[in-house]
């Protein structure tokens, strides 16, 4: 939790500078709360875990380019399977995007997810290519989005194993009032990653509060 508060503090500290540069850049900052379900398979056993993850996000947006960062941490508890050890979770991403069309943004960059399992750690690092499509449902008040991604390289463990994966994210964003810059987002995400002898699927239902137009 201290890391999460630190990331939030850094994000808040740069807002004045971002505000002074608002003639050149737009920015968004947000808080996220997720409920995750993790299906983890280490051959020949399989385990199911679930629990909450809290996070922060931010983006800098120009006419064509966007930089997006997200960070979260939480705790998942075993629900099914032979493993009865809870896991601490830390996850994050740092992406650079190009707005190819008004409704389409193409992204590239790393995403990471790490577990602390007793005295051991398991770290996934995946480099992804992504595409996000957006649609306006009510101008200035409500919009939808879908994001698809695939891995072009990745690793897990130490010594590292070659890893891959794919996933999608979709949801609805609603402005809280006509005169406010605050938006809410409800989204569902599924990610599947794999390596030799390992496979993991993470489902997340996330509620976010965002300052600035979501990107």
PDB file of C-alpha atoms in Angstrom:
ATOM      1  CA  UNK A   1       0.000   0.000   0.000  1.00  0.00           C
ATOM      2  CA  UNK A   2       2.918   2.374   0.677  1.00  0.00           C
ATOM      3  CA  UNK A   3       4.063   1.951  -2.940  1.00  0.00           C
ATOM      4  CA  UNK A   4       0.537   2.740  -4.140  1.00  0.00           C
ATOM      5  CA  UNK A   5       0.386   5.912  -2.055  1.00  0.00           C
ATOM      6  CA  UNK A   6       3.827   6.896  -3.315  1.00  0.00           C
ATOM      7  CA  UNK A   7       2.785   6.544  -6.940  1.00  0.00           C
ATOM      8  CA  UNK A   8      -0.348   8.604  -6.257  1.00  0.00           C
ATOM      9  CA  UNK A   9       1.722  11.306  -4.537  1.00  0.00           C
ATOM     10  CA  UNK A  10       4.099  11.537  -7.493  1.00  0.00           C
ATOM     11  CA  UNK A  11       1.140  11.790  -9.848  1.00  0.00           C
ATOM     12  CA  UNK A  12      -0.434  14.585  -7.821  1.00  0.00           C
ATOM     13  CA  UNK A  13       2.876  16.450  -7.612  1.00  0.00           C
ATOM     14  CA  UNK A  14       3.116  16.799 -11.385  1.00  0.00           C
ATOM     15  CA  UNK A  15      -0.419  18.122 -11.854  1.00  0.00           C
ATOM     16  CA  UNK A  16       0.522  21.804 -11.429  1.00  0.00           C
ATOM     17  CA  UNK A  17       3.160  21.504 -14.153  1.00  0.00           C
ATOM     18  CA  UNK A  18       0.689  19.686 -16.353  1.00  0.00           C
ATOM     19  CA  UNK A  19      -1.880  22.390 -15.774  1.00  0.00           C
ATOM     20  CA  UNK A  20       0.601  25.098 -16.841  1.00  0.00           C
ATOM     21  CA  UNK A  21       1.212  23.128 -20.023  1.00  0.00           C
ATOM     22  CA  UNK A  22      -2.453  22.514 -20.783  1.00  0.00           C
ATOM     23  CA  UNK A  23      -2.246  24.618 -23.947  1.00  0.00           C
ATOM     24  CA  UNK A  24       0.073  21.904 -25.327  1.00  0.00           C
ATOM     25  CA  UNK A  25      -1.021  18.744 -23.533  1.00  0.00           C
ATOM     26  CA  UNK A  26      -4.065  17.275 -21.876  1.00  0.00           C
ATOM     27  CA  UNK A  27      -3.803  14.917 -18.931  1.00  0.00           C
ATOM     28  CA  UNK A  28      -5.927  12.452 -17.000  1.00  0.00           C
ATOM     29  CA  UNK A  29      -5.449  10.898 -13.561  1.00  0.00           C
ATOM     30  CA  UNK A  30      -7.575   8.213 -11.970  1.00  0.00           C
ATOM     31  CA  UNK A  31      -8.145   5.747  -9.157  1.00  0.00           C
ATOM     32  CA  UNK A  32      -9.089   2.116  -9.806  1.00  0.00           C
ATOM     33  CA  UNK A  33     -10.636  -0.641  -7.698  1.00  0.00           C
ATOM     34  CA  UNK A  34     -10.747  -4.159  -9.173  1.00  0.00           C
ATOM     35  CA  UNK A  35     -11.997  -7.571  -8.195  1.00  0.00           C
ATOM     36  CA  UNK A  36      -9.782 -10.181  -9.834  1.00  0.00           C
ATOM     37  CA  UNK A  37     -10.164 -13.892 -10.503  1.00  0.00           C
ATOM     38  CA  UNK A  38      -6.893 -15.699 -11.250  1.00  0.00           C
ATOM     39  CA  UNK A  39      -6.684 -19.136 -12.856  1.00  0.00           C
ATOM     40  CA  UNK A  40      -3.077 -20.276 -12.390  1.00  0.00           C
ATOM     41  CA  UNK A  41      -1.757 -23.538 -13.831  1.00  0.00           C
ATOM     42  CA  UNK A  42       1.683 -24.926 -13.064  1.00  0.00           C
ATOM     43  CA  UNK A  43       1.639 -28.357 -14.664  1.00  0.00           C
ATOM     44  CA  UNK A  44       0.189 -30.657 -13.534  1.00  0.00           C
ATOM     45  CA  UNK A  45      -1.760 -28.636 -10.904  1.00  0.00           C
ATOM     46  CA  UNK A  46      -4.260 -25.802 -11.289  1.00  0.00           C
ATOM     47  CA  UNK A  47      -5.377 -23.191  -8.745  1.00  0.00           C
ATOM     48  CA  UNK A  48      -8.103 -20.561  -8.629  1.00  0.00           C
ATOM     49  CA  UNK A  49      -7.644 -17.386  -6.587  1.00  0.00           C
ATOM     50  CA  UNK A  50      -9.559 -14.131  -6.176  1.00  0.00           C
ATOM     51  CA  UNK A  51      -9.247 -10.818  -4.386  1.00  0.00           C
ATOM     52  CA  UNK A  52      -9.160  -7.014  -4.660  1.00  0.00           C
ATOM     53  CA  UNK A  53      -6.552  -4.869  -6.400  1.00  0.00           C
ATOM     54  CA  UNK A  54      -6.339  -1.071  -5.965  1.00  0.00           C
ATOM     55  CA  UNK A  55      -4.498   1.159  -8.402  1.00  0.00           C
ATOM     56  CA  UNK A  56      -3.801   4.514 -10.000  1.00  0.00           C
ATOM     57  CA  UNK A  57      -3.522   5.548 -13.624  1.00  0.00           C
ATOM     58  CA  UNK A  58      -2.512   8.585 -15.636  1.00  0.00           C
ATOM     59  CA  UNK A  59      -2.100   9.740 -19.208  1.00  0.00           C
ATOM     60  CA  UNK A  60      -0.582  12.629 -21.159  1.00  0.00           C
ATOM     61  CA  UNK A  61      -2.336  13.310 -24.454  1.00  0.00           C
ATOM     62  CA  UNK A  62      -1.303  15.433 -27.421  1.00  0.00           C
ATOM     63  CA  UNK A  63      -3.007  15.672 -30.792  1.00  0.00           C
ATOM     64  CA  UNK A  64      -1.584  12.351 -32.007  1.00  0.00           C
ATOM     65  CA  UNK A  65       0.554  10.832 -29.235  1.00  0.00           C
ATOM     66  CA  UNK A  66      -0.473   9.481 -25.841  1.00  0.00           C
ATOM     67  CA  UNK A  67       1.535   8.125 -22.910  1.00  0.00           C
ATOM     68  CA  UNK A  68      -0.411   5.945 -20.448  1.00  0.00           C
ATOM     69  CA  UNK A  69       0.767   4.445 -17.159  1.00  0.00           C
ATOM     70  CA  UNK A  70      -1.084   2.248 -14.674  1.00  0.00           C
ATOM     71  CA  UNK A  71      -0.053   0.691 -11.370  1.00  0.00           C
ATOM     72  CA  UNK A  72      -1.927  -1.540  -8.941  1.00  0.00           C
ATOM     73  CA  UNK A  73      -1.380  -3.835  -6.005  1.00  0.00           C
ATOM     74  CA  UNK A  74      -3.536  -6.185  -3.994  1.00  0.00           C
ATOM     75  CA  UNK A  75      -3.979  -9.615  -2.449  1.00  0.00           C
ATOM     76  CA  UNK A  76      -5.607 -12.747  -3.875  1.00  0.00           C
ATOM     77  CA  UNK A  77      -6.766 -15.701  -1.796  1.00  0.00           C
ATOM     78  CA  UNK A  78      -6.956 -19.357  -2.905  1.00  0.00           C
ATOM     79  CA  UNK A  79     -10.463 -20.619  -3.754  1.00  0.00           C
ATOM     80  CA  UNK A  80      -9.874 -23.935  -5.527  1.00  0.00           C
ATOM     81  CA  UNK A  81      -6.906 -26.257  -6.023  1.00  0.00           C
ATOM     82  CA  UNK A  82      -4.149 -27.821  -3.918  1.00  0.00           C
ATOM     83  CA  UNK A  83      -2.290 -24.549  -3.241  1.00  0.00           C
ATOM     84  CA  UNK A  84      -3.636 -22.832  -0.104  1.00  0.00           C
ATOM     85  CA  UNK A  85      -1.106 -19.972  -0.040  1.00  0.00           C
ATOM     86  CA  UNK A  86      -2.351 -16.419  -0.623  1.00  0.00           C
ATOM     87  CA  UNK A  87      -0.465 -14.154  -3.015  1.00  0.00           C
ATOM     88  CA  UNK A  88       0.442 -10.472  -2.943  1.00  0.00           C
ATOM     89  CA  UNK A  89       0.006  -8.952  -6.403  1.00  0.00           C
ATOM     90  CA  UNK A  90       1.764  -5.992  -8.030  1.00  0.00           C
ATOM     91  CA  UNK A  91       0.983  -5.035 -11.634  1.00  0.00           C
ATOM     92  CA  UNK A  92       1.664  -2.151 -13.983  1.00  0.00           C
ATOM     93  CA  UNK A  93       1.990  -0.972 -17.557  1.00  0.00           C
ATOM     94  CA  UNK A  94       3.667   1.861 -19.468  1.00  0.00           C
ATOM     95  CA  UNK A  95       2.404   2.391 -23.019  1.00  0.00           C
ATOM     96  CA  UNK A  96       2.957   4.848 -25.852  1.00  0.00           C
ATOM     97  CA  UNK A  97       0.024   5.328 -28.206  1.00  0.00           C
ATOM     98  CA  UNK A  98      -0.536   6.844 -31.648  1.00  0.00           C
ATOM     99  CA  UNK A  99      -3.976   8.096 -32.620  1.00  0.00           C
ATOM    100  CA  UNK A 100      -4.306   6.667 -36.123  1.00  0.00           C
ATOM    101  CA  UNK A 101      -7.959   7.710 -36.476  1.00  0.00           C
ATOM    102  CA  UNK A 102     -10.251   9.811 -34.264  1.00  0.00           C
ATOM    103  CA  UNK A 103     -11.693   6.580 -32.837  1.00  0.00           C
ATOM    104  CA  UNK A 104      -8.607   4.305 -33.064  1.00  0.00           C
ATOM    105  CA  UNK A 105      -5.381   4.387 -31.020  1.00  0.00           C
ATOM    106  CA  UNK A 106      -2.456   1.993 -31.541  1.00  0.00           C
ATOM    107  CA  UNK A 107      -0.238   1.211 -28.537  1.00  0.00           C
ATOM    108  CA  UNK A 108       3.043  -0.452 -27.701  1.00  0.00           C
ATOM    109  CA  UNK A 109       4.939  -1.072 -24.478  1.00  0.00           C
ATOM    110  CA  UNK A 110       5.502  -3.358 -21.493  1.00  0.00           C
ATOM    111  CA  UNK A 111       3.103  -4.694 -18.902  1.00  0.00           C
ATOM    112  CA  UNK A 112       4.228  -6.532 -15.781  1.00  0.00           C
ATOM    113  CA  UNK A 113       2.618  -8.650 -13.090  1.00  0.00           C
ATOM    114  CA  UNK A 114       4.417 -10.049 -10.051  1.00  0.00           C
ATOM    115  CA  UNK A 115       3.358 -12.353  -7.229  1.00  0.00           C
ATOM    116  CA  UNK A 116       4.854 -12.924  -3.825  1.00  0.00           C
ATOM    117  CA  UNK A 117       4.044 -16.536  -2.881  1.00  0.00           C
ATOM    118  CA  UNK A 118       5.432 -17.276   0.555  1.00  0.00           C
ATOM    119  CA  UNK A 119       9.187 -16.736   0.215  1.00  0.00           C
ATOM    120  CA  UNK A 120       9.104 -16.964  -3.591  1.00  0.00           C
ATOM    121  CA  UNK A 121       8.379 -14.487  -6.373  1.00  0.00           C
ATOM    122  CA  UNK A 122       6.921 -15.010  -9.829  1.00  0.00           C
ATOM    123  CA  UNK A 123       7.248 -12.169 -12.343  1.00  0.00           C
ATOM    124  CA  UNK A 124       5.642 -11.881 -15.768  1.00  0.00           C
ATOM    125  CA  UNK A 125       6.970  -9.209 -18.145  1.00  0.00           C
ATOM    126  CA  UNK A 126       5.111  -8.961 -21.450  1.00  0.00           C
ATOM    127  CA  UNK A 127       5.778  -6.550 -24.335  1.00  0.00           C
ATOM    128  CA  UNK A 128       2.543  -5.928 -26.188  1.00  0.00           C
ATOM    129  CA  UNK A 129       1.019  -4.326 -29.256  1.00  0.00           C
ATOM    130  CA  UNK A 130      -2.521  -3.018 -28.731  1.00  0.00           C
ATOM    131  CA  UNK A 131      -5.426  -1.352 -30.491  1.00  0.00           C
ATOM    132  CA  UNK A 132      -8.164   0.651 -28.758  1.00  0.00           C
ATOM    133  CA  UNK A 133     -11.427   1.588 -30.449  1.00  0.00           C
ATOM    134  CA  UNK A 134     -13.813   4.165 -28.967  1.00  0.00           C
ATOM    135  CA  UNK A 135     -17.409   5.070 -29.707  1.00  0.00           C
ATOM    136  CA  UNK A 136     -19.508   8.019 -28.536  1.00  0.00           C
ATOM    137  CA  UNK A 137     -22.909   7.021 -27.183  1.00  0.00           C
ATOM    138  CA  UNK A 138     -23.984  10.432 -25.819  1.00  0.00           C
ATOM    139  CA  UNK A 139     -21.726  13.332 -26.936  1.00  0.00           C
ATOM    140  CA  UNK A 140     -19.790  14.710 -23.982  1.00  0.00           C
ATOM    141  CA  UNK A 141     -21.497  12.363 -21.508  1.00  0.00           C
ATOM    142  CA  UNK A 142     -21.038   8.685 -22.361  1.00  0.00           C
ATOM    143  CA  UNK A 143     -18.605   6.624 -24.433  1.00  0.00           C
ATOM    144  CA  UNK A 144     -17.628   2.988 -24.881  1.00  0.00           C
ATOM    145  CA  UNK A 145     -14.271   1.366 -25.636  1.00  0.00           C
ATOM    146  CA  UNK A 146     -12.731  -1.967 -26.586  1.00  0.00           C
ATOM    147  CA  UNK A 147      -8.993  -2.741 -26.404  1.00  0.00           C
ATOM    148  CA  UNK A 148      -7.290  -5.836 -27.855  1.00  0.00           C
ATOM    149  CA  UNK A 149      -3.664  -6.810 -27.345  1.00  0.00           C
ATOM    150  CA  UNK A 150      -1.166  -9.483 -28.231  1.00  0.00           C
ATOM    151  CA  UNK A 151       2.354 -10.182 -26.976  1.00  0.00           C
ATOM    152  CA  UNK A 152       5.320 -10.019 -29.324  1.00  0.00           C
ATOM    153  CA  UNK A 153       7.795 -11.066 -26.626  1.00  0.00           C
ATOM    154  CA  UNK A 154       7.878 -11.735 -22.905  1.00  0.00           C
ATOM    155  CA  UNK A 155       9.456 -13.614 -20.023  1.00  0.00           C
ATOM    156  CA  UNK A 156       8.556 -15.182 -16.692  1.00  0.00           C
ATOM    157  CA  UNK A 157      10.598 -16.579 -13.816  1.00  0.00           C
ATOM    158  CA  UNK A 158      14.280 -16.727 -12.940  1.00  0.00           C
ATOM    159  CA  UNK A 159      15.891 -18.228 -14.957  1.00  0.00           C
ATOM    160  CA  UNK A 160      13.587 -16.632 -17.495  1.00  0.00           C
ATOM    161  CA  UNK A 161      11.230 -18.637 -19.697  1.00  0.00           C
ATOM    162  CA  UNK A 162       9.927 -17.268 -22.980  1.00  0.00           C
ATOM    163  CA  UNK A 163       6.339 -16.082 -22.449  1.00  0.00           C
ATOM    164  CA  UNK A 164       3.457 -14.930 -24.616  1.00  0.00           C
ATOM    165  CA  UNK A 165      -0.158 -13.959 -24.267  1.00  0.00           C
ATOM    166  CA  UNK A 166      -3.165 -11.992 -25.426  1.00  0.00           C
ATOM    167  CA  UNK A 167      -6.157 -10.223 -23.935  1.00  0.00           C
ATOM    168  CA  UNK A 168      -8.942  -7.717 -24.213  1.00  0.00           C
ATOM    169  CA  UNK A 169     -10.527  -4.937 -22.185  1.00  0.00           C
ATOM    170  CA  UNK A 170     -13.869  -3.234 -22.714  1.00  0.00           C
ATOM    171  CA  UNK A 171     -16.308  -1.033 -20.901  1.00  0.00           C
ATOM    172  CA  UNK A 172     -18.377   2.095 -20.507  1.00  0.00           C
ATOM    173  CA  UNK A 173     -17.341   5.600 -19.393  1.00  0.00           C
ATOM    174  CA  UNK A 174     -19.867   8.112 -18.054  1.00  0.00           C
ATOM    175  CA  UNK A 175     -19.359  11.767 -17.166  1.00  0.00           C
ATOM    176  CA  UNK A 176     -20.660  12.353 -13.646  1.00  0.00           C
ATOM    177  CA  UNK A 177     -22.207  15.756 -14.473  1.00  0.00           C
ATOM    178  CA  UNK A 178     -22.285  18.087 -17.465  1.00  0.00           C
ATOM    179  CA  UNK A 179     -20.055  20.700 -15.825  1.00  0.00           C
ATOM    180  CA  UNK A 180     -17.518  18.384 -14.151  1.00  0.00           C
ATOM    181  CA  UNK A 181     -14.280  16.888 -15.514  1.00  0.00           C
ATOM    182  CA  UNK A 182     -14.887  13.723 -13.452  1.00  0.00           C
ATOM    183  CA  UNK A 183     -15.755  10.489 -15.240  1.00  0.00           C
ATOM    184  CA  UNK A 184     -16.556   6.994 -14.006  1.00  0.00           C
ATOM    185  CA  UNK A 185     -15.558   3.833 -15.862  1.00  0.00           C
ATOM    186  CA  UNK A 186     -16.850   0.285 -15.501  1.00  0.00           C
ATOM    187  CA  UNK A 187     -14.720  -2.239 -17.382  1.00  0.00           C
ATOM    188  CA  UNK A 188     -14.109  -5.946 -17.775  1.00  0.00           C
ATOM    189  CA  UNK A 189     -10.663  -7.281 -18.684  1.00  0.00           C
ATOM    190  CA  UNK A 190      -9.347 -10.753 -19.465  1.00  0.00           C
ATOM    191  CA  UNK A 191      -5.652 -11.535 -19.904  1.00  0.00           C
ATOM    192  CA  UNK A 192      -4.112 -14.909 -20.735  1.00  0.00           C
ATOM    193  CA  UNK A 193      -0.349 -15.480 -20.503  1.00  0.00           C
ATOM    194  CA  UNK A 194       1.632 -18.669 -20.950  1.00  0.00           C
ATOM    195  CA  UNK A 195       5.098 -20.213 -20.923  1.00  0.00           C
ATOM    196  CA  UNK A 196       6.432 -23.769 -20.909  1.00  0.00           C
ATOM    197  CA  UNK A 197       4.543 -25.578 -18.160  1.00  0.00           C
ATOM    198  CA  UNK A 198       2.762 -22.381 -17.040  1.00  0.00           C
ATOM    199  CA  UNK A 199      -0.531 -20.751 -17.945  1.00  0.00           C
ATOM    200  CA  UNK A 200      -2.362 -17.928 -16.224  1.00  0.00           C
ATOM    201  CA  UNK A 201      -5.700 -16.259 -16.900  1.00  0.00           C
ATOM    202  CA  UNK A 202      -6.687 -13.091 -15.040  1.00  0.00           C
ATOM    203  CA  UNK A 203     -10.204 -11.661 -15.148  1.00  0.00           C
ATOM    204  CA  UNK A 204     -10.804  -8.188 -13.690  1.00  0.00           C
ATOM    205  CA  UNK A 205     -13.982  -6.203 -13.063  1.00  0.00           C
ATOM    206  CA  UNK A 206     -12.863  -2.621 -12.435  1.00  0.00           C
ATOM    207  CA  UNK A 207     -14.555   0.584 -11.294  1.00  0.00           C
ATOM    208  CA  UNK A 208     -12.525   3.753 -11.918  1.00  0.00           C
ATOM    209  CA  UNK A 209     -12.871   7.448 -11.097  1.00  0.00           C
ATOM    210  CA  UNK A 210     -11.053   9.610 -13.648  1.00  0.00           C
ATOM    211  CA  UNK A 211     -10.231  13.323 -13.785  1.00  0.00           C
ATOM    212  CA  UNK A 212     -10.127  14.491 -17.399  1.00  0.00           C
ATOM    213  CA  UNK A 213     -11.500  12.952 -20.569  1.00  0.00           C
ATOM    214  CA  UNK A 214     -10.629   9.210 -20.515  1.00  0.00           C
ATOM    215  CA  UNK A 215      -8.264   7.944 -23.223  1.00  0.00           C
TER     216      UNK A 215
END
